[in-house]
Amino acid sequence: MKKILALLAIGLLPLTAAAHGPSPQKVEKTVVIDASPDKVWALVKDFGNMQKWHPAVESTKLDKRTVDGTEETVRLLTLKGGGTILENLKSIDEDRKQLKYGIIEGALPVSDYYSTITVKEAEGGKTEVKWMGRFYRVYKLNPPIPPGQDDKSALDAINGVYDAGLANLKKVAEGK
Amino acid sequence: MKHSIRILSSLLLLIAFSLIARADEAYITNQGENTVSVLSLSDHRIIATIAVGKSPVGVATSAALGRVYISNVDSQSVSVIDADKYEVINTINIAGSPVGIALSPDSQTLYVADWNDNRVLAIDTADPSQRREVSIGKAPAGITVSPDGSKLYVANRDSNDLAIIDTQSLQVLQRVATGEHPFGITLGPDGRQILAVNVYANSLSVIDLETLQTRTIPVGEHPYCVAVSPDSRYAYVTNTQADTVSVIDLEQNKETTRISVGGFPEGINYDAATNKIYVANWFDNSVSVIDASSHKHIQDISTGKQSRAFGQFILNKTSH
């Protein structure tokens, strides 16, 4: 994660081969945690406290705002090492133990980002957490694609966010 | 006499069996693995997986030609599949970003929306080097053709409207306002109305093709695609960020129920032969099956990575 933020800061990201109009990218990661689903779900669904389990998040500010007459819940993540991400809550499904949210704007090199985090029971009293994301790269027009705005930059960033987040969620939930 | 009746009845049985053997099929594009899963609609098994171009999205099927056309957005091409052999027999190069794809009712013309260069190509299926094009609004997405082949309908995603194009002259006749960010479209089976799904507005626009009057019906979160029942009574809309299908009563102009399906549902088609609805799930790499009479989600079938199936993906093999 630190590496990604550093790369972002200096704009040192590779150009890829020419590709027209972007396709949606997907990242899917799972982790098995030796803790109860309820305990893990309590951490995941706490939309205003992501700093409790994600190592890249310094602080979380929960807020409400009205867009086109509809009120929505948002959070402003302040990242360690600077930068912010503004996210909106899509839904919290208690029955399925699933959180859905999107990114309005922020430090990550992605656009149209949408994500689900699903908590479910695994064997032996353990818990499986699945984090899925769908997003596009930043640059949506014809090549040349500016550095840091290509598919690889977007994928690398989100892979980093999920790997670091799930590894630390496991640590926190297992009390290690 | 009895003997001949017995022969006749066994012949009829044979004919019946051969009809059953030719089930309808769904061609599901798997964007994440550059393949198409062929799903038999009689037993819900995957009967073939066909390698196509990069990031396949759109599908158009032709029973008359026994072919299926697949748009590959990242390899700038259309794969032509022989639906008897389940293999690619030709690749048509399309400069730009081919996404939406549709066939004329006589299967002579393939229409491809290139959403990067804001145009639609009209390609001769017998000789793909013969092509015409029409410039259109911003980011043409879903496309479909009128039952008589005279008009082409295009959702201009970034212009928030639907274009009606004369297929003879390739002139734009009309542009009708939709909601914000129209993506998937379909024609009502009675040919009287066209439905466009508005991704950012979370709504469905229903446009009367005679009066061009539009009604707007709210649906779920971030909707993509729509199918209509054969009697034109119900519309079914995939809500990608709610993992549901909205069932819209088109007489009452409102959503009557919501059906939970797989993760991030995109393409949706109604199969009249089985009265089932098929939905491709991008997050879950699967197809959800809905029973149209009970509106119940009855099954999920594993497909390939990131299933999209944008367009008319059911090939009718039974009525020939």
PDB file of C-alpha atoms in Angstrom, chain B residues 141-246:
ATOM      1  CA  ALA B 141     -24.255   1.593 -26.405  1.00  0.00           C
ATOM      2  CA  GLY B 142     -27.321  -0.641 -26.738  1.00  0.00           C
ATOM      3  CA  ILE B 143     -28.710  -1.093 -30.248  1.00  0.00           C
ATOM      4  CA  THR B 144     -31.660  -2.965 -31.765  1.00  0.00           C
ATOM      5  CA  VAL B 145     -33.573  -3.140 -35.058  1.00  0.00           C
ATOM      6  CA  SER B 146     -37.313  -2.831 -35.747  1.00  0.00           C
ATOM      7  CA  PRO B 147     -39.166  -6.061 -36.703  1.00  0.00           C
ATOM      8  CA  ASP B 148     -39.476  -4.891 -40.344  1.00  0.00           C
ATOM      9  CA  GLY B 149     -35.790  -3.951 -40.491  1.00  0.00           C
ATOM     10  CA  SER B 150     -36.515  -0.354 -41.485  1.00  0.00           C
ATOM     11  CA  LYS B 151     -35.286   1.350 -38.328  1.00  0.00           C
ATOM     12  CA  LEU B 152     -32.283   1.092 -36.086  1.00  0.00           C
ATOM     13  CA  TYR B 153     -32.487   2.259 -32.473  1.00  0.00           C
ATOM     14  CA  VAL B 154     -29.362   3.373 -30.619  1.00  0.00           C
ATOM     15  CA  ALA B 155     -28.903   4.433 -26.993  1.00  0.00           C
ATOM     16  CA  ASN B 156     -26.423   7.313 -26.902  1.00  0.00           C
ATOM     17  CA  ARG B 157     -25.093   6.794 -23.413  1.00  0.00           C
ATOM     18  CA  ASP B 158     -23.317  10.105 -22.982  1.00  0.00           C
ATOM     19  CA  SER B 159     -25.913  12.189 -24.863  1.00  0.00           C
ATOM     20  CA  ASN B 160     -28.807  10.917 -22.723  1.00  0.00           C
ATOM     21  CA  ASP B 161     -30.972  10.104 -25.719  1.00  0.00           C
ATOM     22  CA  LEU B 162     -32.143   7.420 -28.103  1.00  0.00           C
ATOM     23  CA  ALA B 163     -31.538   7.807 -31.827  1.00  0.00           C
ATOM     24  CA  ILE B 164     -33.942   6.435 -34.434  1.00  0.00           C
ATOM     25  CA  ILE B 165     -32.124   5.779 -37.712  1.00  0.00           C
ATOM     26  CA  ASP B 166     -33.506   4.925 -41.150  1.00  0.00           C
ATOM     27  CA  THR B 167     -31.624   1.779 -42.193  1.00  0.00           C
ATOM     28  CA  GLN B 168     -31.949   2.444 -45.948  1.00  0.00           C
ATOM     29  CA  SER B 169     -30.399   5.898 -45.956  1.00  0.00           C
ATOM     30  CA  LEU B 170     -28.585   5.628 -42.599  1.00  0.00           C
ATOM     31  CA  GLN B 171     -30.009   9.028 -41.739  1.00  0.00           C
ATOM     32  CA  VAL B 172     -30.861   9.917 -38.166  1.00  0.00           C
ATOM     33  CA  LEU B 173     -34.627  10.548 -38.170  1.00  0.00           C
ATOM     34  CA  GLN B 174     -35.113  11.475 -34.552  1.00  0.00           C
ATOM     35  CA  ARG B 175     -33.424  11.758 -31.203  1.00  0.00           C
ATOM     36  CA  VAL B 176     -35.637  11.148 -28.204  1.00  0.00           C
ATOM     37  CA  ALA B 177     -34.532  12.201 -24.718  1.00  0.00           C
ATOM     38  CA  THR B 178     -34.092   9.417 -22.181  1.00  0.00           C
ATOM     39  CA  GLY B 179     -32.909   9.554 -18.565  1.00  0.00           C
ATOM     40  CA  GLU B 180     -29.280   9.987 -17.652  1.00  0.00           C
ATOM     41  CA  HIS B 181     -26.822   7.482 -19.182  1.00  0.00           C
ATOM     42  CA  PRO B 182     -28.989   5.080 -21.235  1.00  0.00           C
ATOM     43  CA  PHE B 183     -27.235   1.734 -21.794  1.00  0.00           C
ATOM     44  CA  GLY B 184     -29.268  -1.404 -22.533  1.00  0.00           C
ATOM     45  CA  ILE B 185     -32.325  -1.183 -24.787  1.00  0.00           C
ATOM     46  CA  THR B 186     -34.928  -3.595 -26.117  1.00  0.00           C
ATOM     47  CA  LEU B 187     -38.033  -3.461 -28.276  1.00  0.00           C
ATOM     48  CA  GLY B 188     -41.341  -4.603 -26.892  1.00  0.00           C
ATOM     49  CA  PRO B 189     -42.369  -7.787 -28.776  1.00  0.00           C
ATOM     50  CA  ASP B 190     -45.407  -5.926 -30.143  1.00  0.00           C
ATOM     51  CA  GLY B 191     -42.992  -3.448 -31.763  1.00  0.00           C
ATOM     52  CA  ARG B 192     -44.884  -0.487 -30.327  1.00  0.00           C
ATOM     53  CA  GLN B 193     -42.484   0.630 -27.691  1.00  0.00           C
ATOM     54  CA  ILE B 194     -38.804   0.724 -27.007  1.00  0.00           C
ATOM     55  CA  LEU B 195     -37.340   0.480 -23.530  1.00  0.00           C
ATOM     56  CA  ALA B 196     -34.068   2.087 -22.472  1.00  0.00           C
ATOM     57  CA  VAL B 197     -32.323   1.574 -19.149  1.00  0.00           C
ATOM     58  CA  ASN B 198     -30.924   4.737 -17.538  1.00  0.00           C
ATOM     59  CA  VAL B 199     -27.868   3.782 -15.491  1.00  0.00           C
ATOM     60  CA  TYR B 200     -27.350   7.040 -13.570  1.00  0.00           C
ATOM     61  CA  ALA B 201     -31.049   7.847 -13.170  1.00  0.00           C
ATOM     62  CA  ASN B 202     -31.917   4.389 -11.788  1.00  0.00           C
ATOM     63  CA  SER B 203     -34.891   4.289 -14.134  1.00  0.00           C
ATOM     64  CA  LEU B 204     -36.410   2.747 -17.238  1.00  0.00           C
ATOM     65  CA  SER B 205     -37.614   4.936 -20.118  1.00  0.00           C
ATOM     66  CA  VAL B 206     -40.530   3.461 -22.079  1.00  0.00           C
ATOM     67  CA  ILE B 207     -40.905   5.232 -25.420  1.00  0.00           C
ATOM     68  CA  ASP B 208     -44.079   4.873 -27.472  1.00  0.00           C
ATOM     69  CA  LEU B 209     -42.836   4.577 -31.054  1.00  0.00           C
ATOM     70  CA  GLU B 210     -45.953   6.094 -32.606  1.00  0.00           C
ATOM     71  CA  THR B 211     -46.263   9.206 -30.467  1.00  0.00           C
ATOM     72  CA  LEU B 212     -42.663   9.301 -29.158  1.00  0.00           C
ATOM     73  CA  GLN B 213     -44.129   9.984 -25.741  1.00  0.00           C
ATOM     74  CA  THR B 214     -41.990   8.689 -22.919  1.00  0.00           C
ATOM     75  CA  ARG B 215     -42.810   7.349 -19.508  1.00  0.00           C
ATOM     76  CA  THR B 216     -40.168   6.863 -16.843  1.00  0.00           C
ATOM     77  CA  ILE B 217     -40.349   4.103 -14.261  1.00  0.00           C
ATOM     78  CA  PRO B 218     -37.989   3.943 -11.252  1.00  0.00           C
ATOM     79  CA  VAL B 219     -35.970   0.737 -10.843  1.00  0.00           C
ATOM     80  CA  GLY B 220     -33.050  -0.358  -8.626  1.00  0.00           C
ATOM     81  CA  GLU B 221     -29.476   0.757  -8.219  1.00  0.00           C
ATOM     82  CA  HIS B 222     -27.298   1.265 -11.330  1.00  0.00           C
ATOM     83  CA  PRO B 223     -29.470  -0.650 -13.831  1.00  0.00           C
ATOM     84  CA  TYR B 224     -27.984  -1.963 -17.095  1.00  0.00           C
ATOM     85  CA  CYS B 225     -30.207  -4.102 -19.293  1.00  0.00           C
ATOM     86  CA  VAL B 226     -33.840  -4.971 -19.954  1.00  0.00           C
ATOM     87  CA  ALA B 227     -35.938  -7.801 -21.392  1.00  0.00           C
ATOM     88  CA  VAL B 228     -39.693  -7.916 -22.060  1.00  0.00           C
ATOM     89  CA  SER B 229     -42.124 -10.826 -21.770  1.00  0.00           C
ATOM     90  CA  PRO B 230     -43.542 -12.157 -25.093  1.00  0.00           C
ATOM     91  CA  ASP B 231     -46.980 -10.673 -24.286  1.00  0.00           C
ATOM     92  CA  SER B 232     -45.360  -7.237 -23.710  1.00  0.00           C
ATOM     93  CA  ARG B 233     -46.840  -7.128 -20.206  1.00  0.00           C
ATOM     94  CA  TYR B 234     -43.702  -7.222 -18.073  1.00  0.00           C
ATOM     95  CA  ALA B 235     -40.239  -5.723 -18.342  1.00  0.00           C
ATOM     96  CA  TYR B 236     -37.307  -7.144 -16.417  1.00  0.00           C
ATOM     97  CA  VAL B 237     -34.401  -4.863 -15.542  1.00  0.00           C
ATOM     98  CA  THR B 238     -31.028  -5.886 -14.099  1.00  0.00           C
ATOM     99  CA  ASN B 239     -29.945  -3.695 -11.171  1.00  0.00           C
ATOM    100  CA  THR B 240     -26.182  -4.172 -11.167  1.00  0.00           C
ATOM    101  CA  GLN B 241     -25.483  -2.623  -7.767  1.00  0.00           C
ATOM    102  CA  ALA B 242     -28.421  -4.238  -5.998  1.00  0.00           C
ATOM    103  CA  ASP B 243     -27.948  -7.793  -7.328  1.00  0.00           C
ATOM    104  CA  THR B 244     -31.615  -7.855  -8.256  1.00  0.00           C
ATOM    105  CA  VAL B 245     -33.989  -7.892 -11.233  1.00  0.00           C
ATOM    106  CA  SER B 246     -36.872  -5.408 -11.136  1.00  0.00           C
TER     107      SER B 246
END
